[in-house]
Coordinates of C-alpha atoms and ligand atoms in Angstrom, one line a residue:
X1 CA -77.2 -53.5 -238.8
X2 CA -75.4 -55.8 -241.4
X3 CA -72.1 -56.2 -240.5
X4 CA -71.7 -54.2 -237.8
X5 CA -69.4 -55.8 -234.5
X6 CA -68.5 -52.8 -233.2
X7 CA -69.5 -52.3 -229.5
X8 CA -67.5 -49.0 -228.6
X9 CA -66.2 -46.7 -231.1
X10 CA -62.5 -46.0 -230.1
X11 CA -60.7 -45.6 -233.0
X12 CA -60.4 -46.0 -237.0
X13 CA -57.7 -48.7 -236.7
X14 CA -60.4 -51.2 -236.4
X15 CA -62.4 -50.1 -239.1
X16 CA -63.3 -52.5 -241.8
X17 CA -64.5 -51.0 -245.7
X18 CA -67.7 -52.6 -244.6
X19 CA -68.0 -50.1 -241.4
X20 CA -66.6 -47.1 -243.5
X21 CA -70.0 -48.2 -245.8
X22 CA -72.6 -48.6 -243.0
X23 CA -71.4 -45.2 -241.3
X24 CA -71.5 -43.0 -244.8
X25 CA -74.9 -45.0 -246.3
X26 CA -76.5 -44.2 -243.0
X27 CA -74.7 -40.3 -242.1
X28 CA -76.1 -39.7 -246.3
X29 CA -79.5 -40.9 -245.2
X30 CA -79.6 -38.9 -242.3
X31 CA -78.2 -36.2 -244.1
X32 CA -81.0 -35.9 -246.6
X33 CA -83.9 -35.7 -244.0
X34 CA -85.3 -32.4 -244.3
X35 CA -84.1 -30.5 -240.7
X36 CA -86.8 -27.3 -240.7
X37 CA -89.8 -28.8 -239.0
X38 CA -89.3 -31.9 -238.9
X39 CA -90.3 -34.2 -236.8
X40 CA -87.5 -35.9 -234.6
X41 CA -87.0 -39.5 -235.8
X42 CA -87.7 -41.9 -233.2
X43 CA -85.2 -44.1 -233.4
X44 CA -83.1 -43.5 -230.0
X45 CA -86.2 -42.8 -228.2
X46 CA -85.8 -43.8 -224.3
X47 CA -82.2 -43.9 -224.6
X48 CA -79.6 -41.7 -222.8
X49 CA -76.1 -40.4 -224.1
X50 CA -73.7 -38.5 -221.8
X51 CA -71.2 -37.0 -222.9
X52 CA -68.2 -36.6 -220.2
X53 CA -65.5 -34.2 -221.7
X54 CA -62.7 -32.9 -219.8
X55 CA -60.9 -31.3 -222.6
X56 CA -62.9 -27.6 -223.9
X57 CA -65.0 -28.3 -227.3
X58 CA -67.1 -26.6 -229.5
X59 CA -68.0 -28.3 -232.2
X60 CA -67.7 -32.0 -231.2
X61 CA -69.7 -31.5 -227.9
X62 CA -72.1 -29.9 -229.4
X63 CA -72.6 -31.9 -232.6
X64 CA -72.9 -34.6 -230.3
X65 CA -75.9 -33.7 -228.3
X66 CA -77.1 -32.2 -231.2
X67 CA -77.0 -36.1 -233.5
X68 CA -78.7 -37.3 -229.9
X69 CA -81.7 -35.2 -230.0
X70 CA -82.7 -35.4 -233.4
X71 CA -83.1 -39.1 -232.6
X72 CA -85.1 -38.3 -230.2
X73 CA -82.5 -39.8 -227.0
X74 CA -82.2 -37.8 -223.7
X75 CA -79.2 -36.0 -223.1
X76 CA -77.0 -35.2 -219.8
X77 CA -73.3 -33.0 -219.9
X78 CA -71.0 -33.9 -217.6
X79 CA -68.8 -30.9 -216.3
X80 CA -65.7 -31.9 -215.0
X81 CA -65.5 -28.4 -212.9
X82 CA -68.4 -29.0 -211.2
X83 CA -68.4 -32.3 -211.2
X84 CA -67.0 -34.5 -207.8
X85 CA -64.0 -35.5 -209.6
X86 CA -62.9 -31.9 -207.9
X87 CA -63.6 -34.1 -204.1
X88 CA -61.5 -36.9 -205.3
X89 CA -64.1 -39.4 -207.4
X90 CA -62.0 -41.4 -209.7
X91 CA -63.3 -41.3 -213.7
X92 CA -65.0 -45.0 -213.6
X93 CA -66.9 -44.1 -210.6
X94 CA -67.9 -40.8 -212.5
X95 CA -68.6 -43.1 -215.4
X96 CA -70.2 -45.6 -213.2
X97 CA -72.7 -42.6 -211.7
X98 CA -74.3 -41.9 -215.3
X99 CA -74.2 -45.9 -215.7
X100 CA -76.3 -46.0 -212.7
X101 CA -78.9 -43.7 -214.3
X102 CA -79.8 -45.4 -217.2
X103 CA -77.0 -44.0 -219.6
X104 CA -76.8 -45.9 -222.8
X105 CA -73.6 -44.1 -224.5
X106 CA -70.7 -41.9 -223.1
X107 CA -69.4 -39.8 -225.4
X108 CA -66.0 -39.4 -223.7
X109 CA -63.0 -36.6 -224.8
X110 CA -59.6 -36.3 -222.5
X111 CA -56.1 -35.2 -222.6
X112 CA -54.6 -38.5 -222.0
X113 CA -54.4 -40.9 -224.8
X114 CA -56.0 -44.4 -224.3
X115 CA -58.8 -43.1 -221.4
X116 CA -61.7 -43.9 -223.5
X117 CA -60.6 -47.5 -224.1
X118 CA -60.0 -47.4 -220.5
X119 CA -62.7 -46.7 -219.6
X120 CA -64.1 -49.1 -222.0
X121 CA -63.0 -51.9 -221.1
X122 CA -63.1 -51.3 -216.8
X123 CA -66.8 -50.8 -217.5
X124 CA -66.8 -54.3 -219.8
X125 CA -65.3 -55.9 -216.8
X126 CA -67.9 -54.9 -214.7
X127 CA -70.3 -55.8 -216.6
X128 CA -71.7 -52.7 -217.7
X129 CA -73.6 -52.7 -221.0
X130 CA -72.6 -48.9 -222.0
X131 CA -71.1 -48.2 -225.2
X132 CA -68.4 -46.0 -224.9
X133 CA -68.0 -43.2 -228.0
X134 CA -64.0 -41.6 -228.0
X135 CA -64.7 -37.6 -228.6
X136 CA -60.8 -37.0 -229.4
X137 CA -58.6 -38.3 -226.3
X138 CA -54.8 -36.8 -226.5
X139 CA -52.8 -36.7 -229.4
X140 CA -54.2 -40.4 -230.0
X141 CA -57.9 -40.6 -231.7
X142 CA -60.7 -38.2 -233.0
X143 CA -62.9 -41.2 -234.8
X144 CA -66.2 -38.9 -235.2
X145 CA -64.1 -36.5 -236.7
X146 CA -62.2 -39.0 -239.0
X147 CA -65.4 -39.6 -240.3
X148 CA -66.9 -36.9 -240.7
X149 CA -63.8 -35.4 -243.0
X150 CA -64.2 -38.9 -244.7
X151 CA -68.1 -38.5 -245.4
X152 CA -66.9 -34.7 -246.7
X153 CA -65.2 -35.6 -249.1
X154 CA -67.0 -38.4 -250.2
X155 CA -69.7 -36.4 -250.8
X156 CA -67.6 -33.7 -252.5
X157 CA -66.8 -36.4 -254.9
X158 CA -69.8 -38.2 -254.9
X159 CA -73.0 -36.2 -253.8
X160 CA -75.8 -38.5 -254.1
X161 CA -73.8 -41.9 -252.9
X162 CA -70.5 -41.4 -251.1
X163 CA -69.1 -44.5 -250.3
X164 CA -65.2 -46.0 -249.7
X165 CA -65.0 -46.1 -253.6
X166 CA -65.7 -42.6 -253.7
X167 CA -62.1 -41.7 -252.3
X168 CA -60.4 -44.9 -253.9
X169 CA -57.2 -43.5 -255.8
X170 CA -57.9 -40.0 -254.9
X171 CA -54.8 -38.3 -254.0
X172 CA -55.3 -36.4 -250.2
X173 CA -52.8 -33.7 -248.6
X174 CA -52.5 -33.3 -245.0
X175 CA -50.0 -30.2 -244.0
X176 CA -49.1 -28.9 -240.6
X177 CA -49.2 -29.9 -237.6
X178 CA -49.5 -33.8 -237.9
X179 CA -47.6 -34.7 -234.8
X180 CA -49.9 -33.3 -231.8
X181 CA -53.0 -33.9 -234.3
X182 CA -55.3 -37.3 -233.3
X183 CA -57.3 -35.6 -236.5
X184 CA -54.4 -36.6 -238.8
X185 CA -54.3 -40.0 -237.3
X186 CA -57.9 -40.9 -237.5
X187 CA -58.5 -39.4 -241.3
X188 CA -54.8 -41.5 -242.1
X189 CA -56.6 -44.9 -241.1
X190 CA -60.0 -43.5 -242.7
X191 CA -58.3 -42.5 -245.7
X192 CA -56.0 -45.3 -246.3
X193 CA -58.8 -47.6 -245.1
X194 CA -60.8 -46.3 -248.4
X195 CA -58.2 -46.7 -251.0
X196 CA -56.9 -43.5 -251.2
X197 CA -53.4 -41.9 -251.2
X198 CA -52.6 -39.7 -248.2
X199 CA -49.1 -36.6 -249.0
X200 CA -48.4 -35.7 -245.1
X201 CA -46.5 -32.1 -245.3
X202 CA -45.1 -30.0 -242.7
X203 CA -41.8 -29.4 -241.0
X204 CA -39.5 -31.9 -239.2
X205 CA -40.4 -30.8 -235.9
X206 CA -44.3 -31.1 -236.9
X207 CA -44.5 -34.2 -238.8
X208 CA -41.5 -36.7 -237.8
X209 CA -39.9 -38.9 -240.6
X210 CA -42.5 -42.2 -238.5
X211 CA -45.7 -41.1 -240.1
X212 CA -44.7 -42.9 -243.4
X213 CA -45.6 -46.0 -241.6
X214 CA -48.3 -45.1 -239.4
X215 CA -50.8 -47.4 -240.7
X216 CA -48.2 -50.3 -242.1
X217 CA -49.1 -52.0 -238.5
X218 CA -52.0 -52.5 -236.4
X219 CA -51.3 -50.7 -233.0
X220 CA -50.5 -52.3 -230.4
X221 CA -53.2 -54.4 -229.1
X222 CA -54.9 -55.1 -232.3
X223 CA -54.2 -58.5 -233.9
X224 CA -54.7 -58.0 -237.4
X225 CA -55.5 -54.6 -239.8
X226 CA -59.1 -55.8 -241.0
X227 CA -58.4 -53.6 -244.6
X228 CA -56.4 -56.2 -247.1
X229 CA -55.0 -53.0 -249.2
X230 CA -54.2 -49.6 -247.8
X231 CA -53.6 -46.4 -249.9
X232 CA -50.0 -45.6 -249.9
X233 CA -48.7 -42.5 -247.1
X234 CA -46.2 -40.8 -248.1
X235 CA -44.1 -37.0 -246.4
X236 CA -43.2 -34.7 -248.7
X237 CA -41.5 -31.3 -246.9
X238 CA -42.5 -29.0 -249.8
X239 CA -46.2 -27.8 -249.7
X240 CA -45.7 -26.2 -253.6
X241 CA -44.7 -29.8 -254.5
X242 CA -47.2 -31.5 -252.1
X243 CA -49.8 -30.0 -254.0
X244 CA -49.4 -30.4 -257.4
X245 CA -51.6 -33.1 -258.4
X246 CA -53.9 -33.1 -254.9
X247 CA -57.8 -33.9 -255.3
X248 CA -58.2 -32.3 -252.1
X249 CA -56.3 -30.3 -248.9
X250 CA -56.7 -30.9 -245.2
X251 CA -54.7 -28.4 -243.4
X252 CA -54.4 -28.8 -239.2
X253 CA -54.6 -26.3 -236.7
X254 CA -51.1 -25.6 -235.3
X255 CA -52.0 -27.2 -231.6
X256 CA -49.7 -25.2 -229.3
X257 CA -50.9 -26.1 -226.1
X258 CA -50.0 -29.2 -226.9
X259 CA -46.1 -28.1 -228.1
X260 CA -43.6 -28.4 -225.0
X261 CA -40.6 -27.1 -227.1
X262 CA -40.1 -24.3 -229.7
X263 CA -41.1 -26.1 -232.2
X264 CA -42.0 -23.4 -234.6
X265 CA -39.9 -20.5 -235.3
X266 CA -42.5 -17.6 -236.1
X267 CA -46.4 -18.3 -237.2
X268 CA -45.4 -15.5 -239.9
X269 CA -43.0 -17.9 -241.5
X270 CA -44.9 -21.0 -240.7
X271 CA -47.7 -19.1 -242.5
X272 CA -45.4 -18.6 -245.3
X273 CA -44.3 -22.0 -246.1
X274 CA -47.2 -24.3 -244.9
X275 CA -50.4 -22.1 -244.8
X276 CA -53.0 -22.4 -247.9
X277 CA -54.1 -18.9 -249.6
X278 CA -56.0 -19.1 -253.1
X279 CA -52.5 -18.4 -254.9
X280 CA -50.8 -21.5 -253.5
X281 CA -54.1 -23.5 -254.4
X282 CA -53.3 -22.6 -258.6
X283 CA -50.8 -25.0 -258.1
X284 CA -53.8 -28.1 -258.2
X285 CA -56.6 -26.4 -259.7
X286 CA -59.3 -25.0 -258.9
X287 CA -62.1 -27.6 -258.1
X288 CA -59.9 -28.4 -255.2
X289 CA -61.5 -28.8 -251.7
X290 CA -59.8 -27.5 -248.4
X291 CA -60.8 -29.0 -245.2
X292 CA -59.8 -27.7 -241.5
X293 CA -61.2 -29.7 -238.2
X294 CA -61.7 -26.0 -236.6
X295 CA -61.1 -24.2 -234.9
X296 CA -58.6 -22.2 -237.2
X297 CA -56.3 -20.1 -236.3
X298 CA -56.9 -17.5 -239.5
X299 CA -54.6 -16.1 -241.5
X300 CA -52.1 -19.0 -240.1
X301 CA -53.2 -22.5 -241.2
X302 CA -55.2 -20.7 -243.6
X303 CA -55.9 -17.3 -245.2
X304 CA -59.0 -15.8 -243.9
X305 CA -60.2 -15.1 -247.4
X306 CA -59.3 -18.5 -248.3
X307 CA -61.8 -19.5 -245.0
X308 CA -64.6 -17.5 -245.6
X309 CA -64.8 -18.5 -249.7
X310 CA -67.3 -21.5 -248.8
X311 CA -67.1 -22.6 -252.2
X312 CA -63.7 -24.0 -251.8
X313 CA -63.1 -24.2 -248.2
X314 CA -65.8 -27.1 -246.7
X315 CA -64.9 -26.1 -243.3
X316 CA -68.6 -25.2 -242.5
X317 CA -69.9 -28.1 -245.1
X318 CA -67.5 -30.4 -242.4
X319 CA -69.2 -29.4 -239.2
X320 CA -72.6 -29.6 -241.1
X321 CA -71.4 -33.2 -241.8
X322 CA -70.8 -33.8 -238.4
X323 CA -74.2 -33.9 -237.4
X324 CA -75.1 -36.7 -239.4
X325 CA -72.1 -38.6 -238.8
X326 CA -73.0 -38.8 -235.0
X327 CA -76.3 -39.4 -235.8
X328 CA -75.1 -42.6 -237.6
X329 CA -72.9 -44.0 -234.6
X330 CA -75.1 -43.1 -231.6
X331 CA -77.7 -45.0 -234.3
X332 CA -75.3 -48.0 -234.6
X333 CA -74.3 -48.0 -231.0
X334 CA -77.5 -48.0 -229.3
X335 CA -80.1 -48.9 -231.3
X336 CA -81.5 -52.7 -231.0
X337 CA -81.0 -55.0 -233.1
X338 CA -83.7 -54.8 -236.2
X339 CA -84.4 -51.3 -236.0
X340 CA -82.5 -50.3 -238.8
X341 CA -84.9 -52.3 -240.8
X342 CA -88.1 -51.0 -239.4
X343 CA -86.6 -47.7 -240.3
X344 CA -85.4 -48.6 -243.8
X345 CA -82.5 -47.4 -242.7
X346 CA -80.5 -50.7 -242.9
X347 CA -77.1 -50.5 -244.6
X348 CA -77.2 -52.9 -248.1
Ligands
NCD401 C1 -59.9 -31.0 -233.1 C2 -59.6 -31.7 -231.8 O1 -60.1 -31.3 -230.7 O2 -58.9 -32.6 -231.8 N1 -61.0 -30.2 -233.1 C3 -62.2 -30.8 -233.3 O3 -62.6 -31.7 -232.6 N2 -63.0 -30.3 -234.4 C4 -58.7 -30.4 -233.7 C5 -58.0 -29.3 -232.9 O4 -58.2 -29.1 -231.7 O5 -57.2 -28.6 -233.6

């Protein structure tokens, strides 16, 4: 695939336009093959993806094995519970097991930030030739779904060829919860990455004065930010005033198994000043797209009328997205080297 260096996919910091191109060309193509009847494509054929999750999922997970099958790749679950990490194997042995069986990609999601690239790099060192695809570990990365909200829009924008230059300029909100959210952090690279501007909104004790610079450095470990131009971040504490003049909204579940203090007074008056409902949304007209990485807590982050209107919340358009998306880095990942061409599926 042209351009393509990527051997794992870990997280958006390393993403180049080029790779923001490849992945939305290839997710659109995917996207457009009919799914009733059809025939799986053989593309992954006689390769294996596991996917090892020891945090609870529903979409990603299943998204995931979903992507797999339709290009035609076998498929094993891990389950941690069941698993012999409960009799005291560590995680690269566990990862070492599915190695040892002819896995080709693990699809990996945990609690602790920085266990994918880990993982990553223990199995490099051994050798191993596994890719290893980060499923959303800590507060830290969620690249799939970085994507995936990228390719949404995109499309909203530009349905028949989303690209980077379909978000260029576009002005993006992100309210709530922006401080336990590896969502936020992914779409801020994947945003920024494409040119566009990203309002971060929410209260002090959800979205710390910091995240104004989040992606003015590479993190640590990473050498140099392979975009030349980011879109500019800026916080702004006052949703009313965050909106006016938004293309589109991307409001965050409120992650409180993940909050060690009180951060939040009540949900009632969280609801009040950070939650979206069609009356706020006059404030930026009315072609405006909300987005929400699920699952949603209703009537908090988001009005459940304001939810179940599909024609201007994409929540369901996002996790129809996802499929596609997968499909296009389980494509990238495994897939040898001149198969995108026999497929036509090569990025220009
Ligand atoms: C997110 C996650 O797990 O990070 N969900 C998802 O993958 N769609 C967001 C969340 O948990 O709120």
């Amino acid at each position: 695939m042209s351009g393509w260096t990527h051997r794992h996919v870990l997280d958006l910091a390393s993403f180049s336009v080029a790779d923001y191109a490849t992945v939305l060309q290839l997710a659109q193509r995917f996207r457009q093959l009919p799914v009733a009847g059809a025939r799986k494509l053989p593309a992954l054929q006689g390769r294996l993806m596991t996917t090892l999750f020891f945090e609870p999922s529903t979409r990603t997970r299943s998204s995931f094995e979903l992507a797999a099958r339709r290009l035609s790749a076998d498929v094993q679950t891990f389950s941690p519970s069941s698993s012999s990490l409960s009799k005291g194997e560590s995680l690269l042995d566990t990862a070492r097991t599915y190695v040892a069986m002819g896995s080709n990609v693990l699809v990996v999601r945990h609690r602790c930030a920085g266990i994918p690239h880990r993982l990553a790099r223990d199995l490099e060192r051994g050798g191993d030739k596994v890719a290893v695809l980060n499923a959303g570990d800590g507060l830290h990365s969620h690249p799939s779904q970085g994507l995936l909200d990228l390719f949404t829009l995109a499309r909203h924008f530009e349905p028949t060829q989303p690209s980077p230059a379909s978000l260029a300029g576009r002005r993006v909100v992100i309210v709530g919860d922006v401080l336990h959210s590896r969502v936020a952090r992914s779409n801020l690279w994947a945003l920024t990455g494409c040119g566009a501007e990203v309002v971060l909104c929410g209260p002090a004790t959800l979205l710390p004065e910091e995240f104004a610079q989040f992606v003015a450095a590479p993190p640590p470990g990473q050498r140099q930010d392979p975009v030349p131009q980011r879109g500019p971040v800026r916080l702004c504490r006052d949703l009313d005033e965050a909106l006016s003049g938004a293309d589109a909204v991307m409001t965050l579940r409120l992650q409180q198994e993940r909050m060690h203090d009180h951060l939040l007074t009540s949900l009632d008056s969280y609801h009040r000043r950070y939650g979206l409902t069609h009356e706020r949304l006059q404030r930026c007209g009315d072609r405006v797209p909300v987005l929400h990485p699920g699952p949603v807590n209703r009537g908090v982050e988001l009005a459940g009328d304001l939810l179940d209107d599909s024609e201007r919340c994409l929540v369901e358009e996002q996790v129809r997205n996802g499929v596609p998306i997968r499909m296009a880095l389980l494509y990238l990942l495994s897939a040898g080297a001149g198969a995108g061409e026999a497929m036509g599926l090569t990025a220009a």
